[in-house]
Amino acid sequence: MSGIDWAVMLSTIGLIVAYGVWKTRGPQTADAYIRGGNTLKWPAIGLSIMATQASAITFMSTPGVAFERGMGFVQFYLGLPIAMVVISAIIVPIYYRQRVFTAYEYLEGRFDLKTRLLGASLFLISRGLAVGISIYAPAIVLSTLFGWQLETLVIALGGIVIVYTVSGGTRAVTQTQKQQMIVMMGGMIVAAVVVVMRLPDAVSLDDALAVAGSLGRMEIIDPTFDLGNRYTLWSGLLGGFFLALSYFGTDQSQVQRYLGGRSVTESRLGLLFNGILKIPMQLLILFVGVMVFVFYQFSAPPVHFNQAYVAAVYETAHADDYRALEDDFGVAFVDKQQHIQALLTARAEGDEPAVEAASAALKASEAKLEAIRGDAKRVMQLALGKNERETKDSDYIFISFVVGHLPIGLIGLLMAVILSAAMSSTASELNALGTTTVVDFYKRLGRGTPTDRQLVVATKGFTIMWGLVAIGFASFASVLDNLIEAVNILGSLFYGTVLGIFLVAFFIKRVGGTAVFAGALCAQAVVLGLFFGTDLAYLWFNVVGCACVIVFASIAQLVVPAPQR
Amino acid sequence: MSEADKQPNTSSADTGPDLDDTPPLLGSWRNIYIVVLGNLVLLIVLFWLLTAAYT
């Protein structure tokens, strides 16, 4: 990166953090520190909600997903607006009336202490492990790409987040997220414009979308009902609805964002703001990925986007094999150009049979290139002793494009986008982990009633502790690659169960704590059984887990004493 | 429509958040929810048209 890029990146991040710390300076009460003092307006809440969900992975991996598989991933978010409406209409008023600090606090009032601790524990386990990934994921890619030391980057990133999250609590997180979200969206809009401008002059946006469509990147909606297909209209609407309902309605890292609202109205509007803008935002990021894909139809891409690995292969005995595949790739790429031109010419002339023929030839040409890329990955695996997942390069596609093809200054801005995303999601998670540990365990189970100051100090202490856990996990994650995958799956396995507990709490008043506790344990066993015994796409675990809790808890209530009123 | 939608304004000026629940525009929360869900339907239709046009 050039000096200008460094200056843009560091000044953007530095100014945001400094502004957040300055804006939230001064004496702090527990309510102000944990819940933001109920001063937040809906734009801040909405941006904070979006920034919490948008991690660095969103901006690095999502364009890579679009590059490889097209824009169908947007269906994952189709259930989100429906969930926002349900949470706004039903859940927000309940939390406000109870004046809770955490979502799990509500469960004790509705059920009992053990159910509250179960919900809080599931959150701490899954989110406590996942927060390390929020730091590790961008750090590993950036360190590989730029040769930066991984541990230094992890400590720097984690350290900055700990400083401003601890200093200002929920208000600091929200204040910084407003600016971070503006940088993130501004950066991606500029990237979208620049990538379209980088296409050859003779290629219009319509032509670019046609090329992408011919190669299967424009299948945005898949109406088929296939339980094994991860992203369809139905899995997105139904599975995505339950996932979003669980994440935004019961996960403290999100609940804490809107509990700080000035009023019920502000919180509701913040959630609905997310319901309207989230899908267009994801579409924009996927569009950037597809345009990068089209760009590489006219400009030769590398065979493998992780150039650090490629350089390592050149140093091994497999270098000649790899170079031979690069030569084959170059020949196949030149061959593909004539099919692209044939397609564009046929479209311009309105010759449908010629369009069909050119499209088929283009697909065959692309399949040949993909086969060579597959062979190159296998050579890389042999040469470097890596497995298939380790040589996956989709996370490197967008960042390689940014570094290789964007102008000076914009590279620094896009780096700031990625680091801002990493910090915004990590800050919310640390803020929520510290809060849940204090409110649901320290304050609830400790002796005596802590003073306001003790609560603030304890929350700061536990936030630092979780920050250090995250940094530690991120530092060791490189030797625990399989564990990272396990952690990601772990989170998705628990969401349905947690949501089921909350839905029973909200809607089935005759079910008590013991029944829902037993129902939750049984439901979790069913989800784990399906996970280990079937190929069911993971979005459906949210539906199954939630439904099982409701059914099992209702049945269990028939055999246990009715809850005392 | 939730129970809170039907409640009169119960602002708590003491320590807690404002429980005032009047939507600032469109007259009622139901209308705002219809706009959000209508936006979703429009997006799905748009995606459908784009899929049909370029696939």
Coordinates of C-alpha atoms in Angstrom, one line a residue:
Chain A
M1 CA 0.0 0.0 0.0
S2 CA 1.2 3.5 -0.7
G3 CA 1.7 6.2 1.9
I4 CA -1.5 7.9 0.8
D5 CA -3.5 4.7 1.3
W6 CA -1.9 4.3 4.8
A7 CA -2.8 7.9 5.6
V8 CA -6.4 7.4 4.4
M9 CA -6.9 4.2 6.3
L10 CA -5.3 5.3 9.6
S11 CA -6.9 8.7 9.6
T12 CA -10.4 7.3 8.9
I13 CA -10.2 4.7 11.6
G14 CA -8.4 7.1 14.0
L15 CA -10.9 9.9 13.6
I16 CA -13.9 7.6 14.1
V17 CA -12.4 6.1 17.3
A18 CA -11.3 9.5 18.7
Y19 CA -14.8 10.9 17.9
G20 CA -16.5 8.0 19.7
V21 CA -14.3 8.4 22.8
W22 CA -14.6 12.2 22.9
K23 CA -18.4 12.2 22.4
T24 CA -19.0 9.8 25.3
R25 CA -16.5 11.2 27.8
G26 CA -17.5 12.2 31.3
P27 CA -19.1 10.4 34.3
Q28 CA -21.0 7.3 33.7
T29 CA -24.0 5.6 35.4
A30 CA -24.7 1.9 34.9
D31 CA -27.8 2.7 32.9
A32 CA -25.9 5.0 30.6
Y33 CA -22.9 2.7 30.2
I34 CA -24.9 -0.5 29.6
R35 CA -28.1 0.7 27.9
G36 CA -26.9 4.0 26.5
G37 CA -29.0 6.0 28.9
N38 CA -32.0 5.8 26.6
T39 CA -30.9 8.7 24.5
L40 CA -30.5 7.2 21.1
K41 CA -32.6 8.2 18.1
W42 CA -33.7 5.9 15.3
P43 CA -31.0 6.7 12.7
A44 CA -28.3 5.9 15.3
I45 CA -30.1 2.7 16.3
G46 CA -30.7 1.6 12.7
L47 CA -27.1 2.2 11.7
S48 CA -25.8 0.5 14.8
I49 CA -27.9 -2.6 14.1
M50 CA -26.7 -2.8 10.6
A51 CA -23.0 -2.2 11.6
T52 CA -23.3 -4.9 14.2
Q53 CA -24.4 -7.5 11.7
A54 CA -21.9 -6.3 9.0
S55 CA -18.6 -7.8 9.9
A56 CA -15.4 -7.7 7.9
I57 CA -16.4 -11.1 6.5
T58 CA -19.4 -9.3 4.9
F59 CA -17.2 -7.1 2.9
M60 CA -14.4 -9.6 2.0
S61 CA -16.3 -12.8 1.5
T62 CA -19.7 -11.7 0.1
P63 CA -18.2 -10.3 -3.2
G64 CA -16.3 -13.6 -3.4
V65 CA -19.5 -15.6 -3.0
A66 CA -21.1 -13.5 -5.8
F67 CA -18.0 -14.0 -8.0
E68 CA -18.1 -17.8 -7.6
R69 CA -21.9 -18.5 -7.3
G70 CA -23.8 -15.4 -8.3
M71 CA -26.3 -13.2 -6.5
G72 CA -28.6 -15.9 -5.1
F73 CA -27.1 -15.4 -1.6
V74 CA -29.3 -12.3 -1.3
Q75 CA -32.2 -14.7 -0.7
F76 CA -30.7 -15.4 2.7
Y77 CA -31.9 -12.0 3.8
L78 CA -35.5 -12.1 2.5
G79 CA -37.0 -13.1 5.9
L80 CA -35.3 -10.2 7.7
P81 CA -37.8 -7.5 7.0
I82 CA -40.6 -9.7 8.2
A83 CA -38.7 -10.4 11.4
M84 CA -38.1 -6.7 11.9
V85 CA -41.9 -6.1 11.8
V86 CA -42.5 -8.9 14.3
I87 CA -39.8 -7.7 16.7
S88 CA -41.1 -4.1 16.4
A89 CA -44.7 -5.0 16.9
I90 CA -44.3 -7.6 19.7
I91 CA -40.9 -7.9 21.3
V92 CA -39.7 -4.3 21.7
P93 CA -42.7 -3.2 23.8
I94 CA -42.3 -6.2 26.0
Y95 CA -38.6 -5.5 26.7
Y96 CA -39.4 -1.8 27.3
R97 CA -42.2 -2.5 29.7
Q98 CA -39.9 -4.9 31.7
R99 CA -37.1 -2.3 31.5
V100 CA -34.5 -5.1 31.1
F101 CA -30.8 -4.6 30.5
T102 CA -30.5 -8.0 28.7
A103 CA -32.9 -10.2 26.8
Y104 CA -32.2 -13.1 29.2
E105 CA -33.2 -11.0 32.2
Y106 CA -36.7 -11.1 30.8
L107 CA -36.7 -14.9 30.9
E108 CA -36.4 -15.0 34.7
G109 CA -39.5 -12.8 35.1
R110 CA -41.4 -15.0 32.7
F111 CA -40.0 -18.4 33.6
D112 CA -37.3 -18.9 36.3
L113 CA -33.6 -18.4 37.0
K114 CA -32.4 -21.6 35.4
T115 CA -34.0 -20.7 32.1
R116 CA -32.5 -17.2 32.2
L117 CA -29.1 -18.7 32.9
L118 CA -29.5 -21.3 30.1
G119 CA -30.3 -18.5 27.6
A120 CA -27.4 -16.3 28.8
S121 CA -25.0 -19.3 28.9
L122 CA -25.9 -20.3 25.3
F123 CA -25.2 -16.7 24.2
L124 CA -21.9 -16.4 26.1
I125 CA -20.6 -19.7 24.7
S126 CA -21.5 -19.2 21.1
R127 CA -20.8 -15.4 20.9
G128 CA -17.8 -15.6 23.1
L129 CA -16.1 -18.0 20.7
A130 CA -17.4 -16.3 17.6
V131 CA -16.0 -12.9 18.6
G132 CA -12.5 -14.1 18.0
I133 CA -13.4 -15.0 14.5
S134 CA -14.6 -11.4 13.9
I135 CA -11.0 -10.3 14.5
Y136 CA -9.2 -13.3 13.0
A137 CA -11.0 -13.5 9.6
P138 CA -9.9 -10.1 8.3
A139 CA -6.5 -10.3 10.0
I140 CA -5.5 -13.6 8.3
V141 CA -6.4 -12.3 4.8
L142 CA -4.7 -8.9 5.3
S143 CA -1.6 -10.4 6.9
T144 CA -1.3 -12.9 4.0
L145 CA -1.9 -10.3 1.3
F146 CA 0.4 -7.5 2.7
G147 CA 2.8 -9.6 4.6
W148 CA 1.8 -8.0 7.9
Q149 CA 2.4 -10.0 11.1
L150 CA -0.8 -11.8 12.1
E151 CA -0.3 -11.4 15.8
T152 CA 0.4 -7.7 15.6
L153 CA -2.6 -7.1 13.5
V154 CA -4.9 -9.1 15.8
I155 CA -3.6 -7.3 18.9
A156 CA -3.8 -3.9 17.2
L157 CA -7.4 -4.5 16.0
G158 CA -8.6 -6.1 19.2
G159 CA -6.8 -3.5 21.4
I160 CA -8.4 -0.5 19.6
V161 CA -11.9 -2.0 20.0
I162 CA -11.3 -2.8 23.6
V163 CA -10.2 0.8 24.3
Y164 CA -13.2 2.6 22.9
T165 CA -15.8 -0.1 23.9
V166 CA -14.5 0.0 27.5
S167 CA -14.2 3.8 27.7
G168 CA -17.7 4.7 26.6
G169 CA -19.8 1.5 26.8
T170 CA -22.9 1.2 24.6
R171 CA -22.9 4.9 23.6
A172 CA -19.4 4.8 22.4
V173 CA -20.2 1.6 20.4
T174 CA -23.2 3.3 18.8
Q175 CA -21.4 6.6 18.1
T176 CA -18.5 4.9 16.3
Q177 CA -20.9 2.6 14.4
K178 CA -22.7 5.5 12.9
Q179 CA -19.5 6.8 11.3
Q180 CA -18.2 3.3 10.5
M181 CA -21.5 2.4 8.7
I182 CA -21.2 5.6 6.6
V183 CA -17.6 4.7 5.7
M184 CA -18.6 1.2 4.8
M185 CA -21.5 2.1 2.6
G186 CA -19.7 5.0 1.0
G187 CA -16.7 2.8 0.3
M188 CA -18.8 0.1 -1.3
I189 CA -20.8 2.6 -3.5
V190 CA -17.5 4.1 -4.7
A191 CA -16.1 0.6 -5.4
A192 CA -19.3 -0.3 -7.4
V193 CA -19.0 2.8 -9.5
V194 CA -15.2 2.2 -10.1
V195 CA -15.5 -1.4 -11.0
V196 CA -18.2 -0.7 -13.6
M197 CA -16.0 2.1 -15.0
R198 CA -13.1 -0.3 -15.3
L199 CA -15.0 -2.5 -17.8
P200 CA -14.0 -2.1 -21.4
D201 CA -15.5 1.0 -23.1
A202 CA -17.5 -1.0 -25.5
V203 CA -19.2 -3.0 -22.7
S204 CA -22.3 -1.4 -21.3
L205 CA -23.8 -2.3 -17.9
D206 CA -26.5 -4.2 -19.8
D207 CA -23.8 -6.2 -21.6
A208 CA -22.0 -6.8 -18.3
L209 CA -25.1 -8.2 -16.7
A210 CA -25.8 -10.4 -19.8
V211 CA -22.3 -11.9 -19.6
A212 CA -22.8 -12.5 -15.9
G213 CA -26.2 -14.0 -16.6
S214 CA -24.9 -16.3 -19.3
L215 CA -22.4 -17.7 -16.7
G216 CA -25.0 -18.2 -14.0
R217 CA -24.3 -15.2 -11.8
M218 CA -27.7 -13.5 -12.2
E219 CA -30.0 -16.2 -10.7
I220 CA -31.1 -13.9 -7.9
I221 CA -34.3 -15.8 -7.1
D222 CA -34.6 -19.5 -7.0
P223 CA -38.3 -20.5 -6.5
T224 CA -37.7 -24.2 -6.3
F225 CA -38.5 -25.9 -3.0
D226 CA -35.4 -28.0 -2.3
L227 CA -34.5 -28.7 1.3
G228 CA -30.9 -29.5 0.4
N229 CA -30.4 -26.2 -1.5
R230 CA -29.1 -23.6 1.0
Y231 CA -30.4 -20.5 -0.8
T232 CA -33.9 -20.5 -2.3
L233 CA -36.8 -18.1 -2.1
W234 CA -38.4 -20.4 0.5
S235 CA -35.4 -21.1 2.7
G236 CA -34.7 -17.4 2.7
L237 CA -38.3 -16.3 3.6
L238 CA -38.9 -19.0 6.2
G239 CA -35.5 -20.1 7.5
G240 CA -34.1 -16.5 7.1
F241 CA -37.1 -15.2 9.0
F242 CA -36.5 -17.5 12.0
L243 CA -32.8 -16.8 11.9
A244 CA -33.3 -13.0 11.8
L245 CA -36.0 -13.3 14.5
S246 CA -33.6 -15.1 16.8
Y247 CA -30.6 -13.0 16.0
F248 CA -32.3 -9.6 16.3
G249 CA -34.9 -10.5 18.9
T250 CA -32.8 -12.6 21.4
D251 CA -29.1 -12.1 20.7
Q252 CA -27.9 -9.5 23.2
S253 CA -25.4 -8.0 20.8
Q254 CA -28.4 -6.8 18.8
V255 CA -30.9 -6.4 21.6
Q256 CA -28.5 -4.0 23.4
R257 CA -28.5 -1.8 20.3
Y258 CA -32.2 -1.0 20.4
L259 CA -32.7 -1.1 24.1
G260 CA -30.8 2.2 24.3
G261 CA -33.5 4.0 22.3
R262 CA -35.0 7.2 23.6
S263 CA -38.5 5.6 23.3
V264 CA -40.3 2.6 21.9
T265 CA -40.9 4.5 18.8
E266 CA -37.2 5.2 18.2
S267 CA -36.3 1.6 18.7
R268 CA -39.0 0.4 16.4
L269 CA -38.0 2.8 13.7
G270 CA -34.4 1.8 14.0
L271 CA -35.3 -1.8 13.4
L272 CA -37.6 -1.0 10.5
F273 CA -34.8 1.1 9.0
N274 CA -32.7 -2.1 9.0
G275 CA -35.7 -4.0 7.5
I276 CA -35.8 -1.6 4.5
L277 CA -32.1 -1.1 3.9
K278 CA -30.5 -4.4 4.7
I279 CA -31.4 -6.2 1.5
P280 CA -30.4 -3.4 -0.9
M281 CA -27.1 -3.2 1.0
Q282 CA -26.4 -6.9 0.6
L283 CA -27.5 -6.6 -3.1
L284 CA -24.9 -3.8 -3.6
I285 CA -22.1 -5.9 -2.1
L286 CA -23.1 -8.9 -4.3
F287 CA -23.4 -6.6 -7.3
V288 CA -19.8 -5.5 -6.7
G289 CA -18.7 -9.2 -6.6
V290 CA -20.5 -9.9 -9.9
M291 CA -19.0 -6.9 -11.6
V292 CA -15.5 -8.0 -10.4
F293 CA -16.4 -11.3 -12.0
V294 CA -17.3 -9.6 -15.3
F295 CA -14.2 -7.4 -15.1
Y296 CA -12.1 -10.6 -15.0
Q297 CA -13.9 -11.9 -18.1
F298 CA -12.1 -9.2 -20.1
S299 CA -8.9 -8.9 -18.0
A300 CA -7.0 -12.1 -17.3
P301 CA -7.4 -13.1 -13.6
P302 CA -4.7 -15.0 -11.7
V303 CA -5.3 -18.8 -11.6
H304 CA -5.4 -18.5 -7.8
F305 CA -6.1 -15.3 -5.9
N306 CA -4.0 -16.0 -2.9
Q307 CA -0.7 -14.8 -4.4
A308 CA 1.3 -15.6 -1.2
Y309 CA 0.4 -19.3 -1.6
V310 CA 1.3 -19.1 -5.3
A311 CA 4.7 -17.6 -4.5
A312 CA 5.2 -20.4 -2.0
V313 CA 4.3 -23.0 -4.7
Y314 CA 7.0 -21.5 -7.0
E315 CA 9.6 -22.4 -4.4
T316 CA 8.6 -26.1 -4.4
A317 CA 9.2 -29.1 -6.7
H318 CA 5.7 -28.6 -8.0
A319 CA 6.5 -25.2 -9.5
D320 CA 6.7 -26.5 -13.1
D321 CA 3.4 -28.3 -12.8
Y322 CA 1.8 -25.1 -11.5
R323 CA 3.3 -22.9 -14.3
A324 CA 2.1 -25.4 -16.9
L325 CA -1.4 -25.0 -15.6
E326 CA -1.0 -21.2 -15.7
D327 CA -0.1 -21.5 -19.3
D328 CA -3.1 -23.6 -20.1
F329 CA -5.3 -21.1 -18.2
G330 CA -3.9 -18.3 -20.3
V331 CA -4.7 -20.1 -23.6
A332 CA -8.2 -21.0 -22.4
F333 CA -8.8 -17.4 -21.3
V334 CA -7.9 -16.1 -24.8
D335 CA -10.2 -18.7 -26.3
K336 CA -13.0 -17.5 -24.1
Q337 CA -12.8 -13.9 -25.4
Q338 CA -14.2 -14.9 -28.8
H339 CA -17.2 -16.5 -27.2
I340 CA -17.9 -13.3 -25.2
Q341 CA -17.6 -11.2 -28.3
A342 CA -19.9 -13.5 -30.2
L343 CA -22.4 -13.2 -27.3
L344 CA -22.3 -9.4 -27.3
T345 CA -22.6 -9.2 -31.1
A346 CA -25.5 -11.6 -31.2
R347 CA -27.3 -9.6 -28.4
A348 CA -26.7 -6.3 -30.3
E349 CA -28.2 -7.9 -33.5
G350 CA -31.1 -9.4 -31.6
D351 CA -30.2 -12.8 -33.0
E352 CA -31.7 -15.2 -30.3
P353 CA -30.4 -18.5 -31.8
A354 CA -26.9 -17.0 -32.0
V355 CA -27.2 -15.7 -28.4
E356 CA -28.1 -19.2 -27.3
A357 CA -25.2 -20.8 -29.2
A358 CA -22.7 -18.2 -27.9
S359 CA -23.9 -18.6 -24.4
A360 CA -23.5 -22.3 -24.5
A361 CA -20.0 -22.0 -25.9
L362 CA -19.1 -19.4 -23.2
K363 CA -20.3 -21.8 -20.5
A364 CA -18.2 -24.6 -21.9
S365 CA -15.2 -22.3 -22.0
E366 CA -15.8 -21.1 -18.4
A367 CA -16.1 -24.8 -17.3
K368 CA -12.7 -25.5 -18.8
L369 CA -11.1 -22.5 -17.0
E370 CA -12.7 -23.7 -13.7
A371 CA -11.3 -27.2 -14.3
I372 CA -7.8 -25.7 -14.7
R373 CA -8.3 -23.7 -11.5
G374 CA -9.3 -26.9 -9.7
D375 CA -6.2 -28.7 -11.0
A376 CA -4.1 -25.7 -9.8
K377 CA -5.6 -25.9 -6.3
R378 CA -4.8 -29.6 -6.2
V379 CA -1.2 -29.0 -7.1
M380 CA -1.1 -26.3 -4.5
Q381 CA -2.4 -28.7 -1.9
L382 CA 0.3 -31.2 -2.8
A383 CA 3.0 -28.6 -2.9
L384 CA 2.1 -26.9 0.4
G385 CA 0.6 -29.7 2.4
K386 CA -2.7 -27.8 2.6
N387 CA -6.2 -29.2 2.6
E388 CA -9.0 -28.2 0.2
R389 CA -10.5 -25.6 2.5
E390 CA -7.2 -23.9 3.2
T391 CA -6.6 -23.4 -0.6
K392 CA -10.0 -21.8 -1.1
D393 CA -9.4 -18.3 -2.4
S394 CA -12.8 -16.7 -2.5
D395 CA -12.0 -14.4 0.5
Y396 CA -9.0 -13.1 -1.5
I397 CA -10.9 -12.2 -4.7
F398 CA -12.3 -8.8 -3.8
I399 CA -9.3 -7.7 -1.8
S400 CA -6.9 -8.7 -4.6
F401 CA -9.0 -6.7 -7.1
V402 CA -9.0 -3.7 -4.7
V403 CA -5.2 -3.8 -4.3
G404 CA -4.5 -4.5 -8.0
H405 CA -7.0 -2.4 -9.8
L406 CA -8.3 0.5 -7.7
P407 CA -6.5 3.9 -7.7
I408 CA -4.3 5.1 -4.8
G409 CA -6.4 6.5 -2.0
L410 CA -9.4 4.3 -2.7
I411 CA -7.3 1.3 -1.7
G412 CA -6.9 2.9 1.7
L413 CA -10.6 3.7 1.9
L414 CA -11.5 0.1 1.1
M415 CA -9.1 -1.1 3.8
A416 CA -10.8 1.3 6.2
V417 CA -14.1 -0.3 5.2
I418 CA -12.9 -3.8 6.1
L419 CA -11.3 -2.8 9.3
S420 CA -14.3 -0.6 10.3
A421 CA -16.6 -3.6 9.7
A422 CA -14.3 -5.8 11.9
M423 CA -14.3 -3.2 14.7
S424 CA -18.0 -2.4 14.6
S425 CA -19.2 -6.0 14.9
T426 CA -16.5 -6.9 17.5
A427 CA -17.4 -3.8 19.6
S428 CA -21.0 -4.8 19.8
E429 CA -20.2 -8.3 20.7
L430 CA -17.7 -7.3 23.5
N431 CA -20.2 -4.8 24.8
A432 CA -22.9 -7.5 24.9
L433 CA -20.7 -10.1 26.4
G434 CA -19.5 -7.8 29.2
T435 CA -23.1 -6.7 29.9
T436 CA -24.5 -10.2 30.0
T437 CA -21.8 -11.5 32.3
V438 CA -22.4 -8.6 34.7
V439 CA -26.2 -8.4 34.6
D440 CA -27.1 -12.1 34.3
F441 CA -24.3 -13.6 36.4
Y442 CA -22.3 -11.1 38.5
K443 CA -25.2 -9.0 39.7
R444 CA -27.8 -11.8 39.8
L445 CA -25.7 -14.5 41.5
G446 CA -23.3 -12.3 43.5
R447 CA -23.8 -11.5 47.2
G448 CA -25.4 -8.2 48.1
T449 CA -26.5 -5.4 45.7
P450 CA -23.6 -3.8 43.9
T451 CA -23.5 0.0 43.7
D452 CA -23.9 1.8 40.4
R453 CA -20.1 2.5 40.2
Q454 CA -19.4 -1.2 41.0
L455 CA -21.6 -2.2 38.1
V456 CA -19.8 0.1 35.7
V457 CA -16.4 -1.1 36.9
A458 CA -17.4 -4.7 36.7
T459 CA -18.8 -4.3 33.2
K460 CA -15.6 -2.6 32.1
G461 CA -13.6 -5.4 33.6
F462 CA -15.6 -8.2 32.0
T463 CA -15.5 -6.4 28.6
I464 CA -11.7 -6.3 28.9
M465 CA -11.7 -10.0 29.8
W466 CA -13.9 -11.0 26.8
G467 CA -11.7 -8.8 24.6
L468 CA -8.6 -10.6 25.8
V469 CA -10.4 -13.9 25.2
A470 CA -11.2 -12.8 21.6
I471 CA -7.6 -11.7 21.0
G472 CA -6.3 -15.0 22.4
F473 CA -8.7 -17.0 20.3
A474 CA -7.8 -15.0 17.2
S475 CA -4.1 -15.5 17.8
F476 CA -4.4 -19.2 18.1
A477 CA -7.0 -19.6 15.4
S478 CA -4.5 -20.3 12.7
V479 CA -3.6 -23.6 14.4
L480 CA -7.3 -24.3 15.1
D481 CA -8.7 -24.0 11.6
N482 CA -11.2 -26.8 12.0
L483 CA -12.4 -25.2 15.3
I484 CA -13.3 -22.0 13.5
E485 CA -15.6 -23.9 11.3
A486 CA -17.0 -25.7 14.3
V487 CA -17.6 -22.4 16.1
N488 CA -19.6 -21.0 13.1
I489 CA -21.7 -24.1 13.0
L490 CA -22.1 -24.0 16.8
G491 CA -23.8 -20.6 16.6
S492 CA -26.3 -21.7 14.0
L493 CA -27.2 -24.8 15.9
F494 CA -28.3 -22.9 19.0
Y495 CA -30.3 -20.0 17.5
G496 CA -33.5 -22.1 16.9
T497 CA -33.5 -23.3 20.4
V498 CA -33.0 -19.9 21.9
L499 CA -35.7 -18.4 19.7
G500 CA -38.1 -21.3 20.7
I501 CA -37.6 -20.4 24.4
F502 CA -38.4 -16.8 23.7
L503 CA -41.4 -17.5 21.5
V504 CA -42.9 -19.7 24.3
A505 CA -42.2 -16.9 26.7
F506 CA -44.0 -14.3 24.5
F507 CA -46.9 -16.3 23.2
I508 CA -47.7 -19.5 25.3
K509 CA -48.5 -18.2 28.7
R510 CA -49.5 -21.6 30.1
V511 CA -46.0 -23.1 29.7
G512 CA -43.7 -22.6 32.8
G513 CA -40.0 -22.7 33.4
T514 CA -39.5 -26.4 34.0
A515 CA -41.4 -27.4 30.9
V516 CA -39.6 -24.9 28.6
F517 CA -36.3 -25.9 30.1
A518 CA -36.9 -29.6 29.4
G519 CA -38.3 -28.8 25.9
A520 CA -35.2 -26.7 25.1
L521 CA -32.9 -29.6 26.0
C522 CA -34.9 -32.1 23.9
A523 CA -35.1 -29.7 21.0
Q524 CA -31.4 -29.2 21.1
A525 CA -30.9 -33.0 21.0
V526 CA -33.1 -33.2 17.9
V527 CA -31.1 -30.4 16.1
L528 CA -27.8 -32.0 16.9
G529 CA -29.2 -35.4 15.7
L530 CA -30.2 -33.8 12.4
F531 CA -26.9 -32.1 12.1
F532 CA -24.9 -35.2 12.6
G533 CA -27.3 -37.6 10.8
T534 CA -28.6 -35.7 7.7
D535 CA -27.6 -33.2 5.0
L536 CA -30.3 -30.7 5.9
A537 CA -29.2 -27.1 5.0
Y538 CA -28.3 -25.2 8.1
L539 CA -30.9 -22.5 7.8
W540 CA -33.6 -25.1 8.5
F541 CA -32.1 -25.9 11.9
N542 CA -33.5 -22.6 13.1
V543 CA -37.0 -23.6 12.1
V544 CA -36.7 -27.1 13.4
G545 CA -35.1 -26.1 16.7
C546 CA -37.7 -23.4 17.3
A547 CA -40.6 -25.6 16.4
C548 CA -39.3 -28.5 18.6
V549 CA -39.0 -26.2 21.7
I550 CA -42.6 -25.1 21.3
V551 CA -44.0 -28.6 20.8
F552 CA -41.9 -30.3 23.4
A553 CA -42.4 -27.6 26.0
S554 CA -46.2 -27.7 25.4
I555 CA -46.2 -31.5 25.8
A556 CA -43.9 -31.3 28.9
Q557 CA -46.3 -28.8 30.5
L558 CA -49.0 -31.5 30.4
V559 CA -47.0 -33.6 32.9
V560 CA -45.4 -31.0 35.2
P561 CA -47.2 -28.7 37.6
A562 CA -48.7 -25.6 36.1
P563 CA -46.6 -22.4 36.6
Q564 CA -47.5 -20.4 39.7
R565 CA -49.0 -17.0 39.0
Chain B
M1 CA -51.2 -5.1 16.3
S2 CA -49.5 -5.4 19.6
E3 CA -51.0 -4.5 23.0
A4 CA -48.6 -1.6 23.2
D5 CA -50.1 -0.1 20.0
K6 CA -53.4 0.3 21.7
Q7 CA -52.0 1.9 24.8
P8 CA -52.3 5.6 25.4
N9 CA -49.1 7.6 25.6
T10 CA -47.5 6.8 29.0
S11 CA -44.4 8.8 29.0
S12 CA -42.1 8.2 32.0
A13 CA -40.2 11.3 32.5
D14 CA -38.5 10.0 35.7
T15 CA -35.7 7.6 34.9
G16 CA -36.7 5.2 32.2
P17 CA -37.2 5.4 28.5
D18 CA -40.1 7.2 26.9
L19 CA -42.9 4.7 26.4
D20 CA -44.7 7.0 24.0
D21 CA -45.5 4.9 21.0
T22 CA -46.9 7.2 18.4
P23 CA -45.5 6.7 14.9
P24 CA -44.1 9.9 13.5
L25 CA -45.6 9.4 10.1
L26 CA -48.3 7.4 8.1
G27 CA -50.7 7.6 11.0
S28 CA -50.3 4.1 12.5
W29 CA -47.7 1.4 13.0
R30 CA -49.8 -0.9 10.8
N31 CA -49.3 1.4 7.8
I32 CA -45.5 1.6 8.5
Y33 CA -45.3 -2.2 8.6
I34 CA -47.2 -2.4 5.3
V35 CA -44.6 -0.1 3.8
V36 CA -41.8 -2.3 5.0
L37 CA -43.4 -5.5 3.8
G38 CA -44.5 -3.9 0.5
N39 CA -40.9 -2.9 0.0
L40 CA -39.9 -6.5 0.5
V41 CA -42.5 -7.7 -2.1
L42 CA -41.2 -5.1 -4.6
L43 CA -37.7 -6.2 -4.1
I44 CA -38.6 -9.9 -4.7
V45 CA -40.5 -8.9 -7.9
L46 CA -37.5 -6.8 -9.0
F47 CA -35.1 -9.7 -8.4
W48 CA -37.5 -12.0 -10.2
L49 CA -37.5 -9.7 -13.2
L50 CA -33.7 -9.4 -13.2
T51 CA -33.4 -13.2 -13.0
A52 CA -35.7 -13.6 -15.9
A53 CA -34.1 -10.9 -18.0
Y54 CA -30.5 -12.1 -17.6
T55 CA -30.7 -15.8 -17.2

